[in-house]
Short mmCIF file of C-alpha atoms in Angstrom, two decimals:
data_model
loop_
_atom_site.label_atom_id
_atom_site.label_comp_id
_atom_site.label_asym_id
_atom_site.label_seq_id
_atom_site.Cartn_x
_atom_site.Cartn_y
_atom_site.Cartn_z
CA MET Y 191 -3.99 3.67 1.22
CA PHE Y 192 -3.19 0.00 1.67
CA VAL Y 193 -2.12 -0.64 -1.95
CA LYS Y 194 0.99 1.50 -1.52
CA ASP Y 195 2.06 -0.36 1.62
CA MET Y 196 1.34 -3.68 0.06
CA LYS Y 197 3.44 -2.88 -3.05
CA MET Y 198 6.36 -1.79 -0.84
CA LEU Y 199 6.22 -5.09 1.07
CA ILE Y 200 6.01 -7.17 -2.08
CA LYS Y 201 8.97 -5.36 -3.66
CA TYR Y 202 10.96 -5.95 -0.47
CA ALA Y 203 9.98 -9.62 -0.08
CA ILE Y 204 10.48 -10.58 -3.71
CA GLU Y 205 14.26 -10.09 -3.23
CA LEU Y 206 14.32 -12.46 -0.20
CA ASP Y 207 14.20 -16.23 -0.11
CA ILE Y 208 10.42 -16.69 -0.18
CA SER Y 209 8.66 -19.81 -1.47
CA GLY Y 210 5.17 -18.39 -1.83
CA LEU Y 211 3.29 -15.15 -2.20
CA GLU Y 212 -0.51 -14.94 -2.27
CA CYS Y 213 -2.93 -12.09 -2.00
CA LYS Y 214 -6.66 -12.33 -1.29
CA ILE Y 215 -9.49 -10.27 0.01
CA GLY Y 216 -10.88 -11.12 3.48
CA TYR Y 217 -14.59 -11.20 4.26
CA LYS Y 218 -14.55 -7.68 5.67
CA GLY Y 219 -12.84 -6.30 2.58
CA ASP Y 220 -9.33 -6.24 4.04
CA ALA Y 221 -6.48 -7.32 1.77
CA ILE Y 222 -4.45 -10.24 3.13
CA LEU Y 223 -0.97 -10.93 1.81
CA ARG Y 224 0.53 -14.37 2.65
CA LEU Y 225 4.30 -14.78 2.39
CA SER Y 226 5.85 -18.22 2.88
CA SER Y 227 9.43 -19.17 3.59
CA SER Y 228 11.49 -21.79 5.40
CA ASP Y 229 14.45 -19.49 5.94
CA PRO Y 230 14.46 -18.03 9.48
CA ASP Y 231 16.49 -14.99 8.40
CA THR Y 232 13.94 -14.15 5.71
CA LEU Y 233 11.08 -14.47 8.19
CA GLN Y 234 12.83 -12.21 10.63
CA LYS Y 235 13.44 -9.56 7.95
CA ILE Y 236 9.81 -9.62 6.87
CA GLN Y 237 8.61 -9.32 10.47
CA SER Y 238 10.97 -6.41 11.05
CA PHE Y 239 9.74 -4.67 7.90
CA CYS Y 240 6.14 -5.11 8.99
CA SER Y 241 6.81 -3.79 12.46
CA LYS Y 242 8.62 -0.69 11.14
CA ALA Y 243 5.87 -0.01 8.55
CA ASP Y 244 3.16 -0.56 11.14
CA ILE Y 245 1.63 -3.40 9.18
CA GLU Y 246 -0.51 -5.85 11.19
CA TYR Y 247 0.74 -9.46 10.73
CA LYS Y 248 0.46 -12.96 12.14
CA VAL Y 249 2.94 -15.79 11.90
CA SER Y 250 1.81 -19.41 11.40
CA TYR Y 251 3.73 -22.66 10.79
CA ASN Y 252 2.42 -24.77 7.88
CA LYS Y 253 3.13 -28.43 8.63
CA ALA Y 254 2.01 -29.65 5.21
CA ARG Y 255 4.69 -27.66 3.41
CA ALA Y 256 7.21 -27.33 6.22
CA THR Y 257 7.22 -23.57 5.89
CA THR Y 258 6.26 -20.64 7.98
CA ASP Y 259 3.57 -18.28 6.67
CA ILE Y 260 3.32 -14.58 7.55
CA PHE Y 261 -0.14 -13.17 7.02
CA CYS Y 262 -0.10 -9.39 6.56
CA VAL Y 263 -3.42 -7.58 6.88
CA PHE Y 264 -4.05 -4.28 5.09
CA PRO Y 265 -7.31 -2.71 6.23
CA ALA Y 266 -9.62 -1.56 3.49
CA ASP Y 267 -10.57 2.14 3.40
CA THR Y 268 -14.27 1.49 3.93
CA TYR Y 269 -16.93 3.24 5.86
CA ASP Y 270 -20.35 2.28 7.21
CA LEU Y 271 -23.49 3.52 5.50
CA LYS Y 272 -26.19 4.73 7.86
#
């Protein structure tokens, strides 16, 4: 279940030098967690955590805030109705 993985990542990231944390639901029902930081060491630790926990993520630089955002995707446990 994605809630357990998301909680583990939030507990880990909250102790690091992050400047932003946001969670939202994507259009397909997936949960998306955005972590922002300008510290390269923090970004590397979060990426390493995601890789070890098999969490899908994407890194993007935010020019407006001069930070790097890591978008972590947690697939919803949904199924198609027939």
